[in-house]
mmCIF file of C-alpha atoms in Angstrom:
data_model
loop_
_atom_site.group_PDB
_atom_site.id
_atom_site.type_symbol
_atom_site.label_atom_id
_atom_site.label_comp_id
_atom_site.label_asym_id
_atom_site.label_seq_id
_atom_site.Cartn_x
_atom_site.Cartn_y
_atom_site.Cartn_z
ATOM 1 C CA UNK S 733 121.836 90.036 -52.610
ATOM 2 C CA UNK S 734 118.934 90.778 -55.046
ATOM 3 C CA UNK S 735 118.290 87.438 -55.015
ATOM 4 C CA UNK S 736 118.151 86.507 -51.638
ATOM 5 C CA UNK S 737 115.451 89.861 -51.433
ATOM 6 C CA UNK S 738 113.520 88.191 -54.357
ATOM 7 C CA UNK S 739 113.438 85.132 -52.660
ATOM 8 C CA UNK S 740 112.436 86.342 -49.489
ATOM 9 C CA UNK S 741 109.619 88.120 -50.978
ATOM 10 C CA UNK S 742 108.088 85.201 -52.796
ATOM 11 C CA UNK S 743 108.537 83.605 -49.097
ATOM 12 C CA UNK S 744 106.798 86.032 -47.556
ATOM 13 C CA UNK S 745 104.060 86.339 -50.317
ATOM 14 C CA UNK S 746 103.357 82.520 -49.647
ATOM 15 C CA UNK S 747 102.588 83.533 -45.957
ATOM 16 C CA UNK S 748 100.387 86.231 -46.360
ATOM 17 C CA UNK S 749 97.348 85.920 -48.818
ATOM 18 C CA UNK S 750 93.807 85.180 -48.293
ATOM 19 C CA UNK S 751 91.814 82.054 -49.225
ATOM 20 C CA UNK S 752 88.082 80.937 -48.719
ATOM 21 C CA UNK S 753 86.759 82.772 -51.504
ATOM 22 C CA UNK S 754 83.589 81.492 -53.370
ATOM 23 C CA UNK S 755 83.253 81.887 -57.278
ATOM 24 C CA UNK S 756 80.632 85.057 -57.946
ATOM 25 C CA UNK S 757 78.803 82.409 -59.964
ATOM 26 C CA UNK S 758 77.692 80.729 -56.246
ATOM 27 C CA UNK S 759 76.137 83.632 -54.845
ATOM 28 C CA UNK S 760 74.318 84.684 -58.209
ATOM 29 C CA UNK S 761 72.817 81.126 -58.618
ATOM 30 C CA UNK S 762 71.769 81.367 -54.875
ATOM 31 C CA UNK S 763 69.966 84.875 -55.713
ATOM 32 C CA UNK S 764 68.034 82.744 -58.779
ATOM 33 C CA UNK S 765 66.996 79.973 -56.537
ATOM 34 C CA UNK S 766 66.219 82.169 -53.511
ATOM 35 C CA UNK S 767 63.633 84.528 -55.868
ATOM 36 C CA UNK S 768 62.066 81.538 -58.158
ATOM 37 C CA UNK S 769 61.664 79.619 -54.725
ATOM 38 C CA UNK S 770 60.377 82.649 -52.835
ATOM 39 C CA UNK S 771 57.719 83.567 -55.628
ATOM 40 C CA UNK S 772 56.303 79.955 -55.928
ATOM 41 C CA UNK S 773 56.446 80.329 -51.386
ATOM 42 C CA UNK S 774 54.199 83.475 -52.020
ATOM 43 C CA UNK S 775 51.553 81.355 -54.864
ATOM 44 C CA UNK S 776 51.438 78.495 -52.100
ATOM 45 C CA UNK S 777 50.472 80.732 -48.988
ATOM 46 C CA UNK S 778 47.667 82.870 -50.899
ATOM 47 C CA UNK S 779 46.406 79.250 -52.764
ATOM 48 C CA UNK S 780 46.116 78.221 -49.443
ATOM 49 C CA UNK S 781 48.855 75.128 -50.033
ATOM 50 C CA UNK S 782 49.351 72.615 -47.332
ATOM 51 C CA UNK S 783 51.780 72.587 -44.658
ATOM 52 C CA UNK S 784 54.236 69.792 -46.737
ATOM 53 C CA UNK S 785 54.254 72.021 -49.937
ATOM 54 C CA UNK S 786 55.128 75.220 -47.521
ATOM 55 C CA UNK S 787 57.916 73.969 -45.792
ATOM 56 C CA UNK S 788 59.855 72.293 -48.787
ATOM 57 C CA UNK S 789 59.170 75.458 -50.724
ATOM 58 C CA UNK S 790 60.811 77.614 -48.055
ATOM 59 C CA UNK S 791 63.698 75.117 -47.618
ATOM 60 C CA UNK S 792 64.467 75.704 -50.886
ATOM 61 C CA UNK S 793 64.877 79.494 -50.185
ATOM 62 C CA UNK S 794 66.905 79.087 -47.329
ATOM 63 C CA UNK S 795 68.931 77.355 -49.178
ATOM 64 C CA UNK S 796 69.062 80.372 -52.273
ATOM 65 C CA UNK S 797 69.813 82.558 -49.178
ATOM 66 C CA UNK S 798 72.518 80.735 -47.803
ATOM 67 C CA UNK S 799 74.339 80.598 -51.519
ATOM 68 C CA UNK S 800 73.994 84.483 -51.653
ATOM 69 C CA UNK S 801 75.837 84.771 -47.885
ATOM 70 C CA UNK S 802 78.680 82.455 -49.335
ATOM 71 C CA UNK S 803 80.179 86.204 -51.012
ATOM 72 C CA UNK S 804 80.761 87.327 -47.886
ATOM 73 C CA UNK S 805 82.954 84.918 -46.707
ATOM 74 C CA UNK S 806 86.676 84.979 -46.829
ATOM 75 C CA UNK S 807 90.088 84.356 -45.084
ATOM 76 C CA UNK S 808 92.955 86.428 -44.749
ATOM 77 C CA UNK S 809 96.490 85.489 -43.254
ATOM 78 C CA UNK S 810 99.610 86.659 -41.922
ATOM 79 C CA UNK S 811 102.398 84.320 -40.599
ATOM 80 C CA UNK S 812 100.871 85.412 -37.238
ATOM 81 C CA UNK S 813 97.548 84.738 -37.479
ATOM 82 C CA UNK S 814 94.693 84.551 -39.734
ATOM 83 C CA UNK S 815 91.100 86.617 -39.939
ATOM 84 C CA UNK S 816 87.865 84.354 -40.632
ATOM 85 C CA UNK S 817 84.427 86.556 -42.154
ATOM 86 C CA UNK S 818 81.604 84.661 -42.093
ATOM 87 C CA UNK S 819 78.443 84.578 -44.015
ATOM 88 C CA UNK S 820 77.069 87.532 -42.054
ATOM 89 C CA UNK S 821 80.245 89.403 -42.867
ATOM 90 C CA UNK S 822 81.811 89.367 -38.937
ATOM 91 C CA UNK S 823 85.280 89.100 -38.941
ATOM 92 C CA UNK S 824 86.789 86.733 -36.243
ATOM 93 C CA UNK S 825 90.743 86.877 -35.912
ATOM 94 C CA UNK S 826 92.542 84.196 -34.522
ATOM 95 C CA UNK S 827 96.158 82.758 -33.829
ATOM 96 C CA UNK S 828 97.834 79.187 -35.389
ATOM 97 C CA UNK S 829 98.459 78.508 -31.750
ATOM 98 C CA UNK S 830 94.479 78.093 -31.517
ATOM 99 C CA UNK S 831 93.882 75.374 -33.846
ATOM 100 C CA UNK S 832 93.232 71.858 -32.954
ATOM 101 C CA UNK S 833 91.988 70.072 -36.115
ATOM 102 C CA UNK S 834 92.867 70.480 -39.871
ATOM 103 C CA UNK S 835 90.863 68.270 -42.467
ATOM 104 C CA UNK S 836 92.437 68.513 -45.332
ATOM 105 C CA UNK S 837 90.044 66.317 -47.717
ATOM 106 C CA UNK S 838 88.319 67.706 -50.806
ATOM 107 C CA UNK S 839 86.820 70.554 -49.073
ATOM 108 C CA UNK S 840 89.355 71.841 -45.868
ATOM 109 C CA UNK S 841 88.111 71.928 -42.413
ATOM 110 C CA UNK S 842 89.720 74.290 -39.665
ATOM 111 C CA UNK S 843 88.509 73.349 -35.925
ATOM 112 C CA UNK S 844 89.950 76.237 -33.846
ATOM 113 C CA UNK S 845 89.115 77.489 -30.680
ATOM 114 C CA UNK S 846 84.937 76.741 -30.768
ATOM 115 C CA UNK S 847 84.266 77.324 -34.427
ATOM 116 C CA UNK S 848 84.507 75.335 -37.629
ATOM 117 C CA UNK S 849 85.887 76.892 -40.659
ATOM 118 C CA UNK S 850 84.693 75.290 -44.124
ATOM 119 C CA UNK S 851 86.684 75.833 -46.888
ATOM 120 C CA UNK S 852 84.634 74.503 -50.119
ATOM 121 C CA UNK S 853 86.119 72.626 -52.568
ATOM 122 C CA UNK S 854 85.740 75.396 -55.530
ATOM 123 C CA UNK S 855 86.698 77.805 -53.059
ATOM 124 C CA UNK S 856 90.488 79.871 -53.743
ATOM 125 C CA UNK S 857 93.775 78.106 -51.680
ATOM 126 C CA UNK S 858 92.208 76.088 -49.621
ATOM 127 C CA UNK S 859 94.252 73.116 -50.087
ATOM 128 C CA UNK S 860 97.428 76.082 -49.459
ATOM 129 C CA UNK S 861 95.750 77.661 -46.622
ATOM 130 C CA UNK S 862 95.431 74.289 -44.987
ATOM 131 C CA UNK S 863 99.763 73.356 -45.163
ATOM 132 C CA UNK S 864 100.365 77.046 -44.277
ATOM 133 C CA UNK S 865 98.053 76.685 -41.239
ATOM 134 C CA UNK S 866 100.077 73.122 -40.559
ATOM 135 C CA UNK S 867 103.192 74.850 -40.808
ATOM 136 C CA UNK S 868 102.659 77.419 -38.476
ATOM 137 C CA UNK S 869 100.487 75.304 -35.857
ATOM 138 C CA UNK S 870 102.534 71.894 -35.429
ATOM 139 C CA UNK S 871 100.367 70.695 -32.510
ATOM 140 C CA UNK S 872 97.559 70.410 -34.134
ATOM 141 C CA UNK S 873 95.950 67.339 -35.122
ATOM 142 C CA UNK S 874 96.485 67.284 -39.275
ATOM 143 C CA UNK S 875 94.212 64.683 -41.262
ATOM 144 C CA UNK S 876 95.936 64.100 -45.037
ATOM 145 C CA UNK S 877 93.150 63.300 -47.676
ATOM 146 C CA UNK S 878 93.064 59.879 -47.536
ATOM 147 C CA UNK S 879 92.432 60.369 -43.622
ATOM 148 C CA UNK S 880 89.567 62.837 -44.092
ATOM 149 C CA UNK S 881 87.771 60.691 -46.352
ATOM 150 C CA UNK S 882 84.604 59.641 -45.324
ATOM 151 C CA UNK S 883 84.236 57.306 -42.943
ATOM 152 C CA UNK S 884 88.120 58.024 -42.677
ATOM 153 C CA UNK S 885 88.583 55.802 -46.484
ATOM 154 C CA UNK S 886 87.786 52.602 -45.039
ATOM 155 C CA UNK S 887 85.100 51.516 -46.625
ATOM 156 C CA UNK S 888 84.316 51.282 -50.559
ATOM 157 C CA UNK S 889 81.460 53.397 -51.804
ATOM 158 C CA UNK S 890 80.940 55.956 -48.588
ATOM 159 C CA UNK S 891 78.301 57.801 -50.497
ATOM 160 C CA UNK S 892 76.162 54.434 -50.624
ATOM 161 C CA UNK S 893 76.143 54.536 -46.831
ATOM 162 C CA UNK S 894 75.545 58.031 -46.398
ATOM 163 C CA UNK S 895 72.437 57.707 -48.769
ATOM 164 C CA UNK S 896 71.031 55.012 -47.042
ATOM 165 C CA UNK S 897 71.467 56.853 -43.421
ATOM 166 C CA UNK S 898 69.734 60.305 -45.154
ATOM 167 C CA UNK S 899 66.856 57.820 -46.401
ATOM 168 C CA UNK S 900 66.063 56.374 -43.624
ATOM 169 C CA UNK S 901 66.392 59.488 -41.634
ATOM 170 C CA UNK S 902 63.609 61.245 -43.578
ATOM 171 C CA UNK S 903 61.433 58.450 -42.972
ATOM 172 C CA UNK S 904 60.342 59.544 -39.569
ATOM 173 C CA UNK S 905 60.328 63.220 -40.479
ATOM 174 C CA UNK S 906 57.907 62.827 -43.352
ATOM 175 C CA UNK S 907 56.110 60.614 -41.379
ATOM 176 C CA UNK S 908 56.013 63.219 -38.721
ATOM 177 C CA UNK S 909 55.067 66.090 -41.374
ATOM 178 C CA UNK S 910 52.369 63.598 -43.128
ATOM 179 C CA UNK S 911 50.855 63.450 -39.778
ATOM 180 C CA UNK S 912 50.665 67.561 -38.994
ATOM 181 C CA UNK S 913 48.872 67.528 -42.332
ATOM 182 C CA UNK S 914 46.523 64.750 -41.991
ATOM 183 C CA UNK S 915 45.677 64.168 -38.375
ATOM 184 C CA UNK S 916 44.753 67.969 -37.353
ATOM 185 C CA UNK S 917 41.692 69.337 -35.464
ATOM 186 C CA UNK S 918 38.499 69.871 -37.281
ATOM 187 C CA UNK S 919 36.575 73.153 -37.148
ATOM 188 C CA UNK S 920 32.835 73.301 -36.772
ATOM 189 C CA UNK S 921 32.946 74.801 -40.150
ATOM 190 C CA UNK S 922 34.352 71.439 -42.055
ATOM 191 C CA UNK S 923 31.284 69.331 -41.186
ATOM 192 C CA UNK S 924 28.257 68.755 -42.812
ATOM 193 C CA UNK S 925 25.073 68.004 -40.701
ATOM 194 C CA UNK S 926 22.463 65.586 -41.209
ATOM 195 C CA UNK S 927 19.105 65.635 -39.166
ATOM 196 C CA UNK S 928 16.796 62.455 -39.439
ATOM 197 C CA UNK S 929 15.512 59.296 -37.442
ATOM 198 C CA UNK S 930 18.167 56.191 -37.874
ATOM 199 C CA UNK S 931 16.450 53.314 -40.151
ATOM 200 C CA UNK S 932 19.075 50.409 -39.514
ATOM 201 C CA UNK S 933 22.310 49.876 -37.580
ATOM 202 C CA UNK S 934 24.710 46.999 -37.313
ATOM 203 C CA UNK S 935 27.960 46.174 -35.448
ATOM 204 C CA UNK S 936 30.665 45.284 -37.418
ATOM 205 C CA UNK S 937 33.679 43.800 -36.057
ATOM 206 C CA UNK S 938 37.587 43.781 -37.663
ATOM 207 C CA UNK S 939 40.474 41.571 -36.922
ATOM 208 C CA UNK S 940 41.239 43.046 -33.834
ATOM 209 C CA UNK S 941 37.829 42.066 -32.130
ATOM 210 C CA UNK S 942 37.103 45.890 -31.999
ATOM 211 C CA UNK S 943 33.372 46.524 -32.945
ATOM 212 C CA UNK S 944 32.036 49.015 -35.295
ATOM 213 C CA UNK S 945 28.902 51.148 -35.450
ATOM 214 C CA UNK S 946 27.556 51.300 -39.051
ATOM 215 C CA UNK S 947 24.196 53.409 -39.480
ATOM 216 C CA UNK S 948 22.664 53.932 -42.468
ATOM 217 C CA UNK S 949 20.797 57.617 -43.068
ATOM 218 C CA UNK S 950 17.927 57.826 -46.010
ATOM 219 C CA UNK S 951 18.780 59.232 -49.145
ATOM 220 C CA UNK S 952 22.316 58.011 -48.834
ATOM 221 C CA UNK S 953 24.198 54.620 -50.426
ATOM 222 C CA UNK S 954 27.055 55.239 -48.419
ATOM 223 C CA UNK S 955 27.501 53.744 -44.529
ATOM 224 C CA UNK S 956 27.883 56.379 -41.710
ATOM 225 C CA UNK S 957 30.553 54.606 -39.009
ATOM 226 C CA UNK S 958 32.024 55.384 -35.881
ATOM 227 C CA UNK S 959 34.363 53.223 -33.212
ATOM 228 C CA UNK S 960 33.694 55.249 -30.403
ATOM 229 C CA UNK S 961 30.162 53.287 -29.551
ATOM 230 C CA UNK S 962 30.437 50.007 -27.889
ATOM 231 C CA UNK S 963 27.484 47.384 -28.115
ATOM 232 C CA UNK S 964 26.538 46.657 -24.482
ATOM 233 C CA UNK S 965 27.789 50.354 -23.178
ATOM 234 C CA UNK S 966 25.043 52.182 -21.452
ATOM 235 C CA UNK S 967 24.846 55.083 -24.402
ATOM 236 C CA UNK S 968 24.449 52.453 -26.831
ATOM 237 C CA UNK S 969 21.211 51.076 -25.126
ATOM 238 C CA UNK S 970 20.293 54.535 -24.957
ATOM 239 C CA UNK S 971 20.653 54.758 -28.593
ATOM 240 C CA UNK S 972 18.370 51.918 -29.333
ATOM 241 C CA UNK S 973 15.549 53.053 -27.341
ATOM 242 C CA UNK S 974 15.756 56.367 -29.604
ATOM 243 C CA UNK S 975 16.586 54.761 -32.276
ATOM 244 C CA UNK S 976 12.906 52.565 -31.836
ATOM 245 C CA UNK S 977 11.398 55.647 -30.782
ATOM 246 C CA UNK S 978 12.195 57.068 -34.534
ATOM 247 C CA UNK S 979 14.217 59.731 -32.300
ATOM 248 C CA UNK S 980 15.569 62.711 -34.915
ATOM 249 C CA UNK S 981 19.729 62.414 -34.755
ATOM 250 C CA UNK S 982 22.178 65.062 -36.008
ATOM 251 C CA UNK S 983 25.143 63.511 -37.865
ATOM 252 C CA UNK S 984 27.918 65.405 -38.394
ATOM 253 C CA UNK S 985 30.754 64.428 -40.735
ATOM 254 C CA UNK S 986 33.311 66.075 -42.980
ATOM 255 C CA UNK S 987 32.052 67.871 -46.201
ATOM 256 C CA UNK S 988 35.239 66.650 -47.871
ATOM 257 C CA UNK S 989 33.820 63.487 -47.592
ATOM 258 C CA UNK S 990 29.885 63.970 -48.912
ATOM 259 C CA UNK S 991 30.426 62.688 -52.153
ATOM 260 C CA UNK S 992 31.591 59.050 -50.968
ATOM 261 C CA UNK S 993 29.929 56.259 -51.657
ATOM 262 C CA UNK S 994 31.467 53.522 -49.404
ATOM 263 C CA UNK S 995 32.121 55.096 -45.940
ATOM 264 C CA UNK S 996 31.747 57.787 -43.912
ATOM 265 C CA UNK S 997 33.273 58.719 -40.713
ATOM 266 C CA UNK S 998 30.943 60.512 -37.889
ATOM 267 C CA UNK S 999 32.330 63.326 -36.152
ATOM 268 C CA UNK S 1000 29.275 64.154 -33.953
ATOM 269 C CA UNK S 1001 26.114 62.243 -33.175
ATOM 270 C CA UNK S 1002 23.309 63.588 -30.616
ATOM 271 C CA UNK S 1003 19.733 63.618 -30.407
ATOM 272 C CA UNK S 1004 17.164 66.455 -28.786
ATOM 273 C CA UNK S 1005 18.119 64.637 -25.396
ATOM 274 C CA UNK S 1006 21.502 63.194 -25.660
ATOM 275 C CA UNK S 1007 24.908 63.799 -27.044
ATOM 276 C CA UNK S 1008 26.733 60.437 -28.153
ATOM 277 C CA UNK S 1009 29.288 61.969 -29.906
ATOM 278 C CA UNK S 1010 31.108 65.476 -29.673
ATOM 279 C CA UNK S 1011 33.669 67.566 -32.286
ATOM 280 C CA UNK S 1012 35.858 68.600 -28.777
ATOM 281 C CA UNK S 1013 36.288 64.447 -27.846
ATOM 282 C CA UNK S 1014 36.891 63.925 -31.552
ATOM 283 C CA UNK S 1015 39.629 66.561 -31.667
ATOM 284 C CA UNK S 1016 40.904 65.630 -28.105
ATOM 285 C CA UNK S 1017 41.256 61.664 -29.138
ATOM 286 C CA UNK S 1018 42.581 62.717 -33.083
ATOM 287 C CA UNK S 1019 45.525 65.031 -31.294
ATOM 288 C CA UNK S 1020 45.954 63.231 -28.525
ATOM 289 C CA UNK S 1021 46.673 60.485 -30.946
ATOM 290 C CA UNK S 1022 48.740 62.541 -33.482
ATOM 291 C CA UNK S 1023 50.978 63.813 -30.984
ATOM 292 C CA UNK S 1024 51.633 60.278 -29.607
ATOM 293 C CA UNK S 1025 53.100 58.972 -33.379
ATOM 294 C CA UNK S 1026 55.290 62.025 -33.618
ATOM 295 C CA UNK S 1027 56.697 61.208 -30.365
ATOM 296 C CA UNK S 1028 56.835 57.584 -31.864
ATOM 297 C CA UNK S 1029 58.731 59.072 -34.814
ATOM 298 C CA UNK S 1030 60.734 61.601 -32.813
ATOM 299 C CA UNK S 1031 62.304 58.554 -30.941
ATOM 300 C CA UNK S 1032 62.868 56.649 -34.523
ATOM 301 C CA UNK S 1033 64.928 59.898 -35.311
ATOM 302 C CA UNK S 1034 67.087 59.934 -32.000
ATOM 303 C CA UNK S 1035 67.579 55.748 -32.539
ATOM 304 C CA UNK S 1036 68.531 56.568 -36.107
ATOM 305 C CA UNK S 1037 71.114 59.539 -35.255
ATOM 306 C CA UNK S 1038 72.446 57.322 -32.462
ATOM 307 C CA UNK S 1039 73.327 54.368 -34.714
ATOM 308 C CA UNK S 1040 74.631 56.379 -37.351
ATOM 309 C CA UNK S 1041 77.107 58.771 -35.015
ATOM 310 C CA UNK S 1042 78.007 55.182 -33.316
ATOM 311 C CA UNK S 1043 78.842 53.941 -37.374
ATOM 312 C CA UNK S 1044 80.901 56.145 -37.938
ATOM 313 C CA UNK S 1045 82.892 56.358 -35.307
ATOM 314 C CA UNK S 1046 83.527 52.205 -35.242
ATOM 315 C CA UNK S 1047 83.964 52.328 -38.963
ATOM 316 C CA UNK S 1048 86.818 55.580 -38.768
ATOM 317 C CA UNK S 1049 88.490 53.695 -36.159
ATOM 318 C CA UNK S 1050 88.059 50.146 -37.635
ATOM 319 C CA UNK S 1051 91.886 49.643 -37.362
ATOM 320 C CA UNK S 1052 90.780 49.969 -33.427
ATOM 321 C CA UNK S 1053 88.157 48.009 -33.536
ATOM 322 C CA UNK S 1054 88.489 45.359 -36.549
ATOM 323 C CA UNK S 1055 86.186 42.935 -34.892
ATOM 324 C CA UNK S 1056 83.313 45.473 -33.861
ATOM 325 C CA UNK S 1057 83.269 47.056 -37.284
ATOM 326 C CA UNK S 1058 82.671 43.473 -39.168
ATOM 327 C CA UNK S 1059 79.172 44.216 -36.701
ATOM 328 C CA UNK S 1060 78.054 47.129 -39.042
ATOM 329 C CA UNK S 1061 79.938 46.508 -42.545
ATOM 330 C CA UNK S 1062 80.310 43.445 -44.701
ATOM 331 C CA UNK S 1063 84.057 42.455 -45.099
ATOM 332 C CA UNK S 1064 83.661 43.119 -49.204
ATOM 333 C CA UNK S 1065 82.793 46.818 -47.975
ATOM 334 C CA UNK S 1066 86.153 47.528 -45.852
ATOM 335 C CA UNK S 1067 88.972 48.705 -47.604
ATOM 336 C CA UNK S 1068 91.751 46.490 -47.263
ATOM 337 C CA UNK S 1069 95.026 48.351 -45.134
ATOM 338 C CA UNK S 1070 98.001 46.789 -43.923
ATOM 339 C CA UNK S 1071 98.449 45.892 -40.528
ATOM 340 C CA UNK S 1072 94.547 46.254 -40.069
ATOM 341 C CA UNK S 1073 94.190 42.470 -38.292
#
């Protein structure tokens, strides 16, 4: 009779128990990162530090704060149901009945009722959270290790793939942030005027066919351009007559860009009687522009995510569809199964 009670308890201890706990060294190493990261944030916003430096700076503290919330969470379980506390320490309870889905790869992933539990890898009884959770909900869909591997362990090398998708997935975005930080409206403030009569001017033309205004100013080596002036417009025959009058024109370009030698781009060009060129066109075209290319790369981004949700799903199912996957992955890349063809 002792026994049988001794037995029952350890029975009963292997249903009730919690699980889901992360390591204190987790949340410690977040605090480090989140502090270092947040100090350096503070040195780039009073250095004035461009947008690029900002926003990887405070990614990295995110991701310090999101390794301090990992204390919080935890799971505790009865043979009736089980409590989940998230990062934000809000307890959701929940019967076996409710779960649909249980990953049970490296890390183990719940799917019950419209929330996702993770349970890391170096997190406590996962793996024995995960059979416990089987046991008690036997209509729910139950992937063994092999099954939750990525790409569901049909291909060779998965990380190799997943790589490749994150590389060429930050592609548009850092074209996208290159652009914020380069192509941005000028204030009145970043431009340097020049005042004088125009000596010489030529029309260059590129590859394209597209013509180019070069002036050159006294006192300077370097060439003062613009594309915005065609040669038989009506401003541009405007500009000549000026420009034989010995009219005085006010130049405006970038002071970043005083120094130069080579080129220089215009920003604004008028005389006494006429403006040719104006900072609120400039701006207009430059944004105008800018927000066309992000567009460009937003697309590239939806095109990208699209091919790779439509990868992985061909290449999990590949014993569905052993012709369509041979469309994404060499044959030397699929694991070989029996029964696949």
């Amino acid at each position: 009779m002792a026994k049988r009670n001794k037995h029952q308890q350890k029975a009963q201890k292997r249903h009730y128990g919690t699980a889901g706990t992360i390591p204190i060294f987790v949340p410690i190493l977040g605090g480090i990162v989140f502090l270092l990261f947040l100090v350096l944030f503070l040195i780039a916003v009073f250095q004035s530090a461009g947008l690029p430096a900002l926003i990887g700076l405070g990614v990295f503290c995110l991701l310090g704060l999101v390794l301090i919330l990992t204390v919080n969470q935890k799971i505790t379980y009865t043979p009736e149901s089980f409590t989940y506390r998230d990062m934000l320490r809000i307890s959701h309870t929940y019967s076996y009945s409710q779960i649909k889905k249980i990953r049970c790869g490296r890390d183990v992933t719940i799917h019950v009722g419209h929330r996702i539990i993770l349970i890391d890898q170096m997190a406590d009884n996962g793996q024995k959270f995960a059979h416990i959770a089987r046991m008690h909900a036997p209509d729910a869909e139950f992937l063994t290790p092999e099954q939750a591997k990525l790409f569901g362990g049909n291909v060779h090398n998965p990380g190799e793939f997943v790589f490749l998708f994150i590389l060429i997935g930050l592609i548009p975005v850092a074209a996208a942030l290159f652009l914020l930080h380069t192509d941005r409206a000028i204030s009145p403030e970043e431009l340097r005027q020049e005042t004088c009569a125009v000596p010489s001017y030529q029309f260059t033309e590129n590859e394209d066919g597209d013509q180019r205004l070069e002036l050159e100013l006294p006192e300077h080596a370097a060439i003062f351009y613009t594309w915005k002036i065609e040669p038989d417009s009506a401003e541009m025959a405007q500009m000549e007559q000026e420009i034989a009058e010995k009219a005085v024109f006010t130049i405006s370009y970038p002071k970043t860009d005083q120094d130069k030698k080579d080129q220089i781009p215009i920003i604004q060009l008028e005389s006494a009687d006429h403006v040719y060129l104006s900072l609120a066109d400039y701006n207009h075209d430059t944004l105008k522009t800018r927000n066309e290319l992000i567009l460009l790369s937003g697309g590239f981004e939806v095109l990208w995510l699209l091919f790779v949700l439509t990868f992985s799903y061909v290449v999990r199912h590949a014993d569905k569809y052993p012709k369509l996957v041979k469309l994404f992955v060499k044959s030397s890349y699929l694991v070989d199964k029996p029964n696949r063809y």
